[in-house]
PDB file of C-alpha atoms and ligand atoms in Angstrom:
ATOM      1  CA  UNK X 631      89.919 120.435 111.419  1.00  0.00           C
ATOM      2  CA  UNK X 632      90.921 122.829 108.611  1.00  0.00           C
ATOM      3  CA  UNK X 633      94.160 123.768 110.401  1.00  0.00           C
ATOM      4  CA  UNK X 634      94.984 120.056 110.843  1.00  0.00           C
ATOM      5  CA  UNK X 635      94.425 119.357 107.142  1.00  0.00           C
ATOM      6  CA  UNK X 636      96.641 122.338 106.246  1.00  0.00           C
ATOM      7  CA  UNK X 637      99.303 121.024 108.616  1.00  0.00           C
ATOM      8  CA  UNK X 638      99.200 117.610 106.930  1.00  0.00           C
ATOM      9  CA  UNK X 639      99.558 119.306 103.534  1.00  0.00           C
ATOM     10  CA  UNK X 640     102.600 121.272 104.731  1.00  0.00           C
ATOM     11  CA  UNK X 641     104.156 118.220 106.410  1.00  0.00           C
ATOM     12  CA  UNK X 642     103.656 116.199 103.206  1.00  0.00           C
ATOM     13  CA  UNK X 643     105.505 118.795 101.130  1.00  0.00           C
ATOM     14  CA  UNK X 644     108.425 118.581 103.595  1.00  0.00           C
ATOM     15  CA  UNK X 645     108.325 114.753 103.656  1.00  0.00           C
ATOM     16  CA  UNK X 646     108.502 114.669  99.874  1.00  0.00           C
ATOM     17  CA  UNK X 647     111.777 116.661 100.078  1.00  0.00           C
ATOM     18  CA  UNK X 648     113.147 114.052 102.537  1.00  0.00           C
ATOM     19  CA  UNK X 649     112.135 111.205 100.213  1.00  0.00           C
ATOM     20  CA  UNK X 650     113.813 112.959  97.281  1.00  0.00           C
ATOM     21  CA  UNK X 651     117.031 113.345  99.307  1.00  0.00           C
ATOM     22  CA  UNK X 652     116.868 109.576  99.394  1.00  0.00           C
ATOM     23  CA  UNK X 653     118.791 108.592 102.532  1.00  0.00           C
ATOM     24  CA  UNK X 654     117.020 105.252 102.876  1.00  0.00           C
ATOM     25  CA  UNK X 655     119.649 103.749 105.176  1.00  0.00           C
ATOM     26  CA  UNK X 656     118.713 102.061 108.423  1.00  0.00           C
ATOM     27  CA  UNK X 657     119.040 103.942 111.720  1.00  0.00           C
ATOM     28  CA  UNK X 658     120.432 102.296 114.866  1.00  0.00           C
ATOM     29  CA  UNK X 659     116.945 102.193 116.416  1.00  0.00           C
ATOM     30  CA  UNK X 660     113.876  99.977 116.402  1.00  0.00           C
ATOM     31  CA  UNK X 661     110.323 101.244 116.813  1.00  0.00           C
ATOM     32  CA  UNK X 662     107.997  99.860 119.473  1.00  0.00           C
ATOM     33  CA  UNK X 663     106.856  97.118 117.148  1.00  0.00           C
ATOM     34  CA  UNK X 664     110.409  95.945 116.620  1.00  0.00           C
ATOM     35  CA  UNK X 665     110.761  97.308 113.069  1.00  0.00           C
ATOM     36  CA  UNK X 666     114.206  98.714 112.319  1.00  0.00           C
ATOM     37  CA  UNK X 667     113.659 102.416 111.718  1.00  0.00           C
ATOM     38  CA  UNK X 668     114.933 103.959 108.508  1.00  0.00           C
ATOM     39  CA  UNK X 669     116.284 107.472 108.666  1.00  0.00           C
ATOM     40  CA  UNK X 670     113.312 108.348 106.444  1.00  0.00           C
ATOM     41  CA  UNK X 671     110.873 107.139 109.135  1.00  0.00           C
ATOM     42  CA  UNK X 672     112.515 109.232 111.822  1.00  0.00           C
ATOM     43  CA  UNK X 673     112.866 112.323 109.623  1.00  0.00           C
ATOM     44  CA  UNK X 674     109.189 112.123 108.571  1.00  0.00           C
ATOM     45  CA  UNK X 675     108.081 111.669 112.178  1.00  0.00           C
ATOM     46  CA  UNK X 676     110.070 114.720 113.304  1.00  0.00           C
ATOM     47  CA  UNK X 677     108.497 116.846 110.535  1.00  0.00           C
ATOM     48  CA  UNK X 678     104.956 115.830 111.514  1.00  0.00           C
ATOM     49  CA  UNK X 679     105.425 116.184 115.275  1.00  0.00           C
ATOM     50  CA  UNK X 680     107.016 119.639 114.820  1.00  0.00           C
ATOM     51  CA  UNK X 681     104.115 120.895 112.712  1.00  0.00           C
ATOM     52  CA  UNK X 682     101.430 119.343 114.949  1.00  0.00           C
ATOM     53  CA  UNK X 683     103.040 120.878 118.048  1.00  0.00           C
ATOM     54  CA  UNK X 684     102.134 124.339 116.678  1.00  0.00           C
ATOM     55  CA  UNK X 685      98.396 123.550 116.551  1.00  0.00           C
ATOM     56  CA  UNK X 686      96.495 124.337 119.797  1.00  0.00           C
ATOM     57  CA  UNK X 687      93.525 122.104 118.855  1.00  0.00           C
ATOM     58  CA  UNK X 688      95.702 118.957 119.044  1.00  0.00           C
ATOM     59  CA  UNK X 689      95.692 117.529 122.567  1.00  0.00           C
ATOM     60  CA  UNK X 690      98.056 114.589 121.966  1.00  0.00           C
ATOM     61  CA  UNK X 691      99.609 112.442 119.267  1.00  0.00           C
ATOM     62  CA  UNK X 692     100.587 108.799 118.822  1.00  0.00           C
ATOM     63  CA  UNK X 693     103.203 107.872 116.231  1.00  0.00           C
ATOM     64  CA  UNK X 694     104.151 104.459 114.920  1.00  0.00           C
ATOM     65  CA  UNK X 695     107.727 105.591 115.463  1.00  0.00           C
ATOM     66  CA  UNK X 696     107.331 106.492 119.152  1.00  0.00           C
ATOM     67  CA  UNK X 697     106.630 104.225 122.143  1.00  0.00           C
ATOM     68  CA  UNK X 698     104.171 106.440 124.026  1.00  0.00           C
ATOM     69  CA  UNK X 699     101.490 109.073 123.634  1.00  0.00           C
ATOM     70  CA  UNK X 700     103.008 112.564 123.198  1.00  0.00           C
ATOM     71  CA  UNK X 701     100.938 115.261 124.959  1.00  0.00           C
ATOM     72  CA  UNK X 702     100.788 118.582 123.088  1.00  0.00           C
ATOM     73  CA  UNK X 703      98.084 121.055 124.246  1.00  0.00           C
ATOM     74  CA  UNK X 704      95.980 120.392 127.381  1.00  0.00           C
ATOM     75  CA  UNK X 705      92.919 122.193 125.996  1.00  0.00           C
ATOM     76  CA  UNK X 706      93.151 120.588 122.587  1.00  0.00           C
ATOM     77  CA  UNK X 707      90.075 118.924 121.095  1.00  0.00           C
ATOM     78  CA  UNK X 708      91.710 116.333 118.825  1.00  0.00           C
ATOM     79  CA  UNK X 709      93.939 113.285 119.229  1.00  0.00           C
ATOM     80  CA  UNK X 710      95.933 112.192 116.188  1.00  0.00           C
ATOM     81  CA  UNK X 711      97.518 108.772 115.601  1.00  0.00           C
ATOM     82  CA  UNK X 712      99.747 108.572 112.561  1.00  0.00           C
ATOM     83  CA  UNK X 713     102.176 106.423 110.630  1.00  0.00           C
ATOM     84  CA  UNK X 714     104.603 108.988 109.234  1.00  0.00           C
ATOM     85  CA  UNK X 715     105.864 106.956 106.278  1.00  0.00           C
ATOM     86  CA  UNK X 716     104.244 103.560 105.944  1.00  0.00           C
ATOM     87  CA  UNK X 717     106.119 101.062 103.787  1.00  0.00           C
ATOM     88  CA  UNK X 718     109.199 103.318 103.793  1.00  0.00           C
ATOM     89  CA  UNK X 719     111.477 100.435 102.752  1.00  0.00           C
ATOM     90  CA  UNK X 720     109.735 100.552  99.342  1.00  0.00           C
ATOM     91  CA  UNK X 721     111.448 103.883  98.599  1.00  0.00           C
ATOM     92  CA  UNK X 722     114.613 101.817  97.997  1.00  0.00           C
ATOM     93  CA  UNK X 723     112.952 100.163  94.987  1.00  0.00           C
ATOM     94  CA  UNK X 724     111.170 103.342  93.895  1.00  0.00           C
ATOM     95  CA  UNK X 725     107.643 102.154  94.734  1.00  0.00           C
ATOM     96  CA  UNK X 726     104.927 104.363  96.216  1.00  0.00           C
ATOM     97  CA  UNK X 727     104.710 104.932  99.984  1.00  0.00           C
ATOM     98  CA  UNK X 728     102.359 106.896 102.204  1.00  0.00           C
ATOM     99  CA  UNK X 729     101.465 108.640 105.464  1.00  0.00           C
ATOM    100  CA  UNK X 730      98.330 107.671 107.403  1.00  0.00           C
ATOM    101  CA  UNK X 731      96.496 109.805 110.007  1.00  0.00           C
ATOM    102  CA  UNK X 732      93.605 108.845 112.278  1.00  0.00           C
ATOM    103  CA  UNK X 733      91.869 111.800 113.960  1.00  0.00           C
ATOM    104  CA  UNK X 734      90.104 110.970 117.221  1.00  0.00           C
ATOM    105  CA  UNK X 735      88.132 112.788 119.927  1.00  0.00           C
ATOM    106  CA  UNK X 736      88.354 112.019 123.691  1.00  0.00           C
ATOM    107  CA  UNK X 737      90.123 108.652 123.395  1.00  0.00           C
ATOM    108  CA  UNK X 738      92.372 106.703 121.043  1.00  0.00           C
ATOM    109  CA  UNK X 739      89.942 103.959 120.075  1.00  0.00           C
ATOM    110  CA  UNK X 740      87.773 102.843 117.166  1.00  0.00           C
ATOM    111  CA  UNK X 741      84.489 104.330 118.336  1.00  0.00           C
ATOM    112  CA  UNK X 742      86.102 107.764 118.723  1.00  0.00           C
ATOM    113  CA  UNK X 743      87.662 108.111 115.279  1.00  0.00           C
ATOM    114  CA  UNK X 744      86.020 111.064 113.512  1.00  0.00           C
ATOM    115  CA  UNK X 745      88.201 111.527 110.421  1.00  0.00           C
ATOM    116  CA  UNK X 746      91.055 109.969 108.498  1.00  0.00           C
ATOM    117  CA  UNK X 747      93.652 111.276 106.065  1.00  0.00           C
ATOM    118  CA  UNK X 748      96.231 109.475 103.989  1.00  0.00           C
ATOM    119  CA  UNK X 749      98.840 110.842 101.594  1.00  0.00           C
ATOM    120  CA  UNK X 750     100.294 108.788  98.730  1.00  0.00           C
ATOM    121  CA  UNK X 751     103.841 109.651  97.618  1.00  0.00           C
ATOM    122  CA  UNK X 752     103.908 108.180  94.133  1.00  0.00           C
ATOM    123  CA  UNK X 753     104.326 109.564  90.587  1.00  0.00           C
ATOM    124  CA  UNK X 754     101.966 112.230  91.935  1.00  0.00           C
ATOM    125  CA  UNK X 755     101.291 113.277  95.528  1.00  0.00           C
ATOM    126  CA  UNK X 756      97.650 112.762  96.459  1.00  0.00           C
ATOM    127  CA  UNK X 757      95.857 113.340  99.744  1.00  0.00           C
ATOM    128  CA  UNK X 758      92.583 111.607 100.601  1.00  0.00           C
ATOM    129  CA  UNK X 759      90.368 112.993 103.360  1.00  0.00           C
ATOM    130  CA  UNK X 760      87.547 110.975 104.937  1.00  0.00           C
ATOM    131  CA  UNK X 761      85.166 113.003 107.099  1.00  0.00           C
ATOM    132  CA  UNK X 762      81.408 113.675 107.426  1.00  0.00           C
ATOM    133  CA  UNK X 763      80.543 110.515 105.484  1.00  0.00           C
ATOM    134  CA  UNK X 764      82.477 111.579 102.391  1.00  0.00           C
ATOM    135  CA  UNK X 765      85.869 110.749 100.874  1.00  0.00           C
ATOM    136  CA  UNK X 766      87.575 113.473  98.859  1.00  0.00           C
ATOM    137  CA  UNK X 767      90.856 113.295  96.914  1.00  0.00           C
ATOM    138  CA  UNK X 768      93.242 116.233  96.398  1.00  0.00           C
ATOM    139  CA  UNK X 769      96.400 116.353  94.274  1.00  0.00           C
ATOM    140  CA  UNK X 770      99.539 118.474  94.808  1.00  0.00           C
ATOM    141  CA  UNK X 771     100.059 120.812  91.877  1.00  0.00           C
ATOM    142  CA  UNK X 772     102.300 123.918  91.889  1.00  0.00           C
ATOM    143  CA  UNK X 773     102.667 123.735  95.673  1.00  0.00           C
ATOM    144  CA  UNK X 774      98.915 123.528  96.365  1.00  0.00           C
ATOM    145  CA  UNK X 775      96.627 120.563  97.062  1.00  0.00           C
ATOM    146  CA  UNK X 776      93.710 120.952  94.664  1.00  0.00           C
ATOM    147  CA  UNK X 777      90.409 119.006  94.864  1.00  0.00           C
ATOM    148  CA  UNK X 778      90.192 116.333  92.199  1.00  0.00           C
ATOM    149  CA  UNK X 779      87.265 114.016  92.924  1.00  0.00           C
ATOM    150  CA  UNK X 780      84.928 112.389  95.439  1.00  0.00           C
ATOM    151  CA  UNK X 781      85.716 108.677  95.897  1.00  0.00           C
ATOM    152  CA  UNK X 782      82.979 106.030  95.946  1.00  0.00           C
ATOM    153  CA  UNK X 783      83.311 102.248  95.868  1.00  0.00           C
ATOM    154  CA  UNK X 784      81.165  99.985  93.675  1.00  0.00           C
ATOM    155  CA  UNK X 785      79.155  97.195  95.349  1.00  0.00           C
ATOM    156  CA  UNK X 786      81.670  94.715  93.921  1.00  0.00           C
ATOM    157  CA  UNK X 787      85.185  95.105  92.481  1.00  0.00           C
ATOM    158  CA  UNK X 788      87.835  93.113  90.629  1.00  0.00           C
ATOM    159  CA  UNK X 789      91.130  93.711  92.540  1.00  0.00           C
ATOM    160  CA  UNK X 790      92.518  91.429  95.220  1.00  0.00           C
ATOM    161  CA  UNK X 791      95.397  92.612  97.446  1.00  0.00           C
ATOM    162  CA  UNK X 792      96.672  89.680  99.495  1.00  0.00           C
ATOM    163  CA  UNK X 793      98.818  90.499 102.537  1.00  0.00           C
ATOM    164  CA  UNK X 794     101.415  88.298 104.216  1.00  0.00           C
ATOM    165  CA  UNK X 795     102.845  85.076 102.747  1.00  0.00           C
ATOM    166  CA  UNK X 796     100.842  82.094 101.489  1.00  0.00           C
ATOM    167  CA  UNK X 797     102.678  79.697 103.818  1.00  0.00           C
ATOM    168  CA  UNK X 798     101.362  81.658 106.829  1.00  0.00           C
ATOM    169  CA  UNK X 799      97.745  81.912 105.701  1.00  0.00           C
ATOM    170  CA  UNK X 800      95.084  79.863 107.519  1.00  0.00           C
ATOM    171  CA  UNK X 801      93.587  77.183 105.244  1.00  0.00           C
ATOM    172  CA  UNK X 802      90.206  78.913 104.986  1.00  0.00           C
ATOM    173  CA  UNK X 803      91.895  82.183 104.060  1.00  0.00           C
ATOM    174  CA  UNK X 804      93.794  80.472 101.266  1.00  0.00           C
ATOM    175  CA  UNK X 805      90.503  78.918 100.094  1.00  0.00           C
ATOM    176  CA  UNK X 806      88.784  82.328 100.072  1.00  0.00           C
ATOM    177  CA  UNK X 807      91.546  83.936  97.996  1.00  0.00           C
ATOM    178  CA  UNK X 808      91.820  81.006  95.552  1.00  0.00           C
ATOM    179  CA  UNK X 809      88.061  81.121  94.899  1.00  0.00           C
ATOM    180  CA  UNK X 810      88.307  84.866  94.196  1.00  0.00           C
ATOM    181  CA  UNK X 811      91.154  84.376  91.733  1.00  0.00           C
ATOM    182  CA  UNK X 812      89.176  81.526  90.109  1.00  0.00           C
ATOM    183  CA  UNK X 813      86.338  84.076  89.743  1.00  0.00           C
ATOM    184  CA  UNK X 814      88.648  86.371  87.758  1.00  0.00           C
ATOM    185  CA  UNK X 815      89.994  88.809  90.373  1.00  0.00           C
ATOM    186  CA  UNK X 816      93.319  90.480  89.572  1.00  0.00           C
ATOM    187  CA  UNK X 817      96.186  90.252  92.075  1.00  0.00           C
ATOM    188  CA  UNK X 818      97.320  93.810  92.865  1.00  0.00           C
ATOM    189  CA  UNK X 819      99.773  93.918  95.806  1.00  0.00           C
ATOM    190  CA  UNK X 820     102.890  96.103  96.203  1.00  0.00           C
ATOM    191  CA  UNK X 821     103.473  95.587  99.936  1.00  0.00           C
ATOM    192  CA  UNK X 822     102.607  99.225 100.584  1.00  0.00           C
ATOM    193  CA  UNK X 823      99.314  99.523 102.473  1.00  0.00           C
ATOM    194  CA  UNK X 824      98.666 103.094 101.309  1.00  0.00           C
ATOM    195  CA  UNK X 825      99.107 102.636  97.530  1.00  0.00           C
ATOM    196  CA  UNK X 826      97.468  99.186  97.639  1.00  0.00           C
ATOM    197  CA  UNK X 827      94.326 100.501  99.351  1.00  0.00           C
ATOM    198  CA  UNK X 828      94.364 103.709  97.295  1.00  0.00           C
ATOM    199  CA  UNK X 829      94.345 101.667  94.071  1.00  0.00           C
ATOM    200  CA  UNK X 830      91.279  99.651  95.164  1.00  0.00           C
ATOM    201  CA  UNK X 831      89.445 102.863  96.107  1.00  0.00           C
ATOM    202  CA  UNK X 832      90.243 104.528  92.770  1.00  0.00           C
ATOM    203  CA  UNK X 833      89.584 101.433  90.661  1.00  0.00           C
ATOM    204  CA  UNK X 834      86.094 100.988  92.111  1.00  0.00           C
ATOM    205  CA  UNK X 835      86.624  98.166  94.533  1.00  0.00           C
ATOM    206  CA  UNK X 836      87.811  94.700  95.472  1.00  0.00           C
ATOM    207  CA  UNK X 837      89.451  93.319  98.597  1.00  0.00           C
ATOM    208  CA  UNK X 838      92.578  94.054 100.653  1.00  0.00           C
ATOM    209  CA  UNK X 839      93.310  91.426 103.296  1.00  0.00           C
ATOM    210  CA  UNK X 840      95.840  91.099 106.070  1.00  0.00           C
ATOM    211  CA  UNK X 841      94.495  88.221 108.194  1.00  0.00           C
ATOM    212  CA  UNK X 842      95.665  86.653 111.412  1.00  0.00           C
ATOM    213  CA  UNK X 843      98.491  84.373 110.266  1.00  0.00           C
ATOM    214  CA  UNK X 844     100.634  81.557 111.669  1.00  0.00           C
ATOM    215  CA  UNK X 845     103.424  84.036 112.416  1.00  0.00           C
ATOM    216  CA  UNK X 846     101.165  86.986 113.359  1.00  0.00           C
ATOM    217  CA  UNK X 847      97.912  85.595 114.859  1.00  0.00           C
ATOM    218  CA  UNK X 848      96.684  89.140 115.642  1.00  0.00           C
ATOM    219  CA  UNK X 849      97.664  90.420 112.211  1.00  0.00           C
ATOM    220  CA  UNK X 850     100.462  92.827 111.348  1.00  0.00           C
ATOM    221  CA  UNK X 851      98.735  96.158 110.745  1.00  0.00           C
ATOM    222  CA  UNK X 852      98.367  98.607 113.654  1.00  0.00           C
ATOM    223  CA  UNK X 853      94.872  99.548 114.795  1.00  0.00           C
ATOM    224  CA  UNK X 854      95.141 103.265 115.606  1.00  0.00           C
ATOM    225  CA  UNK X 855      97.271 104.592 112.763  1.00  0.00           C
ATOM    226  CA  UNK X 856      96.818 102.056 109.955  1.00  0.00           C
ATOM    227  CA  UNK X 857      93.628  99.974 110.251  1.00  0.00           C
ATOM    228  CA  UNK X 858      91.055 102.316 111.806  1.00  0.00           C
ATOM    229  CA  UNK X 859      91.804 105.266 109.448  1.00  0.00           C
ATOM    230  CA  UNK X 860      91.373 103.051 106.377  1.00  0.00           C
ATOM    231  CA  UNK X 861      88.309 101.349 107.876  1.00  0.00           C
ATOM    232  CA  UNK X 862      86.623 104.756 108.262  1.00  0.00           C
ATOM    233  CA  UNK X 863      87.700 105.723 104.736  1.00  0.00           C
ATOM    234  CA  UNK X 864      86.309 102.545 103.182  1.00  0.00           C
ATOM    235  CA  UNK X 865      83.031 102.848 105.099  1.00  0.00           C
ATOM    236  CA  UNK X 866      82.604 106.511 104.083  1.00  0.00           C
ATOM    237  CA  UNK X 867      83.332 105.497 100.458  1.00  0.00           C
ATOM    238  CA  UNK X 868      80.438 103.003 100.586  1.00  0.00           C
ATOM    239  CA  UNK X 869      82.488  99.890 101.341  1.00  0.00           C
ATOM    240  CA  UNK X 870      83.190  98.020 104.567  1.00  0.00           C
ATOM    241  CA  UNK X 871      85.985  96.788 106.824  1.00  0.00           C
ATOM    242  CA  UNK X 872      86.002  93.715 109.083  1.00  0.00           C
ATOM    243  CA  UNK X 873      88.345  91.650 111.240  1.00  0.00           C
ATOM    244  CA  UNK X 874      86.706  88.584 109.688  1.00  0.00           C
ATOM    245  CA  UNK X 875      83.769  88.571 112.085  1.00  0.00           C
ATOM    246  CA  UNK X 876      82.663  92.106 113.031  1.00  0.00           C
ATOM    247  CA  UNK X 877      83.188  95.702 111.891  1.00  0.00           C
ATOM    248  CA  UNK X 878      86.827  96.535 112.386  1.00  0.00           C
ATOM    249  CA  UNK X 879      85.624  99.768 113.991  1.00  0.00           C
ATOM    250  CA  UNK X 880      84.219  97.649 116.847  1.00  0.00           C
ATOM    251  CA  UNK X 881      87.627  96.140 117.678  1.00  0.00           C
ATOM    252  CA  UNK X 882      88.811  96.997 121.201  1.00  0.00           C
ATOM    253  CA  UNK X 883      92.183  98.699 121.700  1.00  0.00           C
ATOM    254  CA  UNK X 884      94.182  97.826 124.829  1.00  0.00           C
ATOM    255  CA  UNK X 885      97.549  99.283 123.798  1.00  0.00           C
ATOM    256  CA  UNK X 886      98.340 102.107 121.367  1.00  0.00           C
ATOM    257  CA  UNK X 887     100.453  99.760 119.226  1.00  0.00           C
ATOM    258  CA  UNK X 888      97.897  96.931 119.054  1.00  0.00           C
ATOM    259  CA  UNK X 889      97.359  95.202 115.710  1.00  0.00           C
ATOM    260  CA  UNK X 890      94.283  93.445 114.310  1.00  0.00           C
ATOM    261  CA  UNK X 891      93.461  91.168 111.400  1.00  0.00           C
ATOM    262  CA  UNK X 892      91.797  93.375 108.782  1.00  0.00           C
ATOM    263  CA  UNK X 893      89.891  93.204 105.512  1.00  0.00           C
ATOM    264  CA  UNK X 894      88.898  96.332 103.564  1.00  0.00           C
ATOM    265  CA  UNK X 895      86.750  96.292 100.448  1.00  0.00           C
ATOM    266  CA  UNK X 896      83.522  96.675  98.565  1.00  0.00           C
ATOM    267  CA  UNK X 897      80.422  95.405 100.359  1.00  0.00           C
ATOM    268  CA  UNK X 898      80.174  92.217  98.281  1.00  0.00           C
ATOM    269  CA  UNK X 899      83.751  91.129  99.010  1.00  0.00           C
ATOM    270  CA  UNK X 900      83.465  91.849 102.740  1.00  0.00           C
ATOM    271  CA  UNK X 901      80.252  89.791 102.853  1.00  0.00           C
ATOM    272  CA  UNK X 902      82.185  86.943 101.198  1.00  0.00           C
ATOM    273  CA  UNK X 903      84.990  87.196 103.788  1.00  0.00           C
ATOM    274  CA  UNK X 904      82.560  87.064 106.708  1.00  0.00           C
ATOM    275  CA  UNK X 905      80.740  84.037 105.268  1.00  0.00           C
ATOM    276  CA  UNK X 906      84.000  82.072 104.950  1.00  0.00           C
ATOM    277  CA  UNK X 907      85.349  83.122 108.360  1.00  0.00           C
ATOM    278  CA  UNK X 908      82.012  82.399 110.074  1.00  0.00           C
ATOM    279  CA  UNK X 909      82.047  78.878 108.601  1.00  0.00           C
ATOM    280  CA  UNK X 910      85.605  78.205 109.792  1.00  0.00           C
ATOM    281  CA  UNK X 911      85.364  79.872 113.188  1.00  0.00           C
ATOM    282  CA  UNK X 912      88.698  81.608 113.599  1.00  0.00           C
TER     283      UNK X 912
HETATM  284  P1  P6P O 214     103.711  91.902 104.086  1.00  0.00           P
HETATM  285  C1  P6P O 214     104.604  97.789 105.227  1.00  0.00           C
HETATM  286  O1  P6P O 214     105.699  97.256 105.951  1.00  0.00           O
HETATM  287  C2  P6P O 214     103.342  97.301 105.895  1.00  0.00           C
HETATM  288  O2  P6P O 214     103.278  97.713 107.210  1.00  0.00           O
HETATM  289  C3  P6P O 214     102.124  97.789 105.116  1.00  0.00           C
HETATM  290  O3  P6P O 214     102.369  98.974 104.436  1.00  0.00           O
HETATM  291  C4  P6P O 214     101.847  96.643 104.156  1.00  0.00           C
HETATM  292  O4  P6P O 214     100.478  96.510 103.822  1.00  0.00           O
HETATM  293  C5  P6P O 214     102.339  95.422 104.931  1.00  0.00           C
HETATM  294  O5  P6P O 214     103.319  95.890 105.854  1.00  0.00           O
HETATM  295  C6  P6P O 214     102.975  94.397 104.026  1.00  0.00           C
HETATM  296  O6  P6P O 214     103.256  93.265 104.815  1.00  0.00           O
HETATM  297  O7  P6P O 214     103.854  90.920 105.225  1.00  0.00           O
HETATM  298  O8  P6P O 214     102.594  91.523 103.118  1.00  0.00           O
HETATM  299  O9  P6P O 214     104.995  92.219 103.373  1.00  0.00           O
END
């Protein structure tokens, strides 16, 4: 694992240089989910794949930016699914973006995820590592990632990050969110999954939701390289993650680009989500 973490550190330093160069124009291509790829997405993906290909312990990788599984080393122990630069279109308006990595053993599915890493490219570059039931944050300083703090969520928080658009929310989802705002929660949503979830972790808790919606009944966020890594991180930080009904880490994967409705948060907020969704059925 250490060599994988080092590789992610090195890739992040290279990705930062690409972000600073600032070519945020669109490429001619679309990724497998139909998103138009920015040159930033492709450049970040190339950096990560190149570095991972030098690590014998990595058996195969899955990237948001590539259609299929990429085999690397037959005798490798780890499988890595990653989103090289999530929310990359936010670079255009100078908002924070991030990379997300799910580290799996044997198979790309929820029950086989063993660790997660995300990197936030914001005013500072911070890497968060979830493994062995702990969540640790490191910050890039003078070319080195230095340990800053362990991250733990409170039982209940005060932030509410509300994904998608109100017109697409199911009625019961709208009711849930309105009741939370009436209880004094603060809306904190940038449209970047990594900074939005990072903020809730660092500010002690709350709820991030991206439900099944009228336009995306199975949600928008991808299981292997967005949802499962953050679900593991939130659980290791003392919180929880659900699809509205069960642990998100019990969701079945049938295709490497599958999505799922997802809610991440402190235990109290996730309990509240499940109560509302149970009452309304779907
Ligand atoms: P919406 C960015 O495109 C992304 O994949 C995540 O980073 C983010 O949480 C979500 O989409 C935002 O989606 O529909 O709320 O704009």
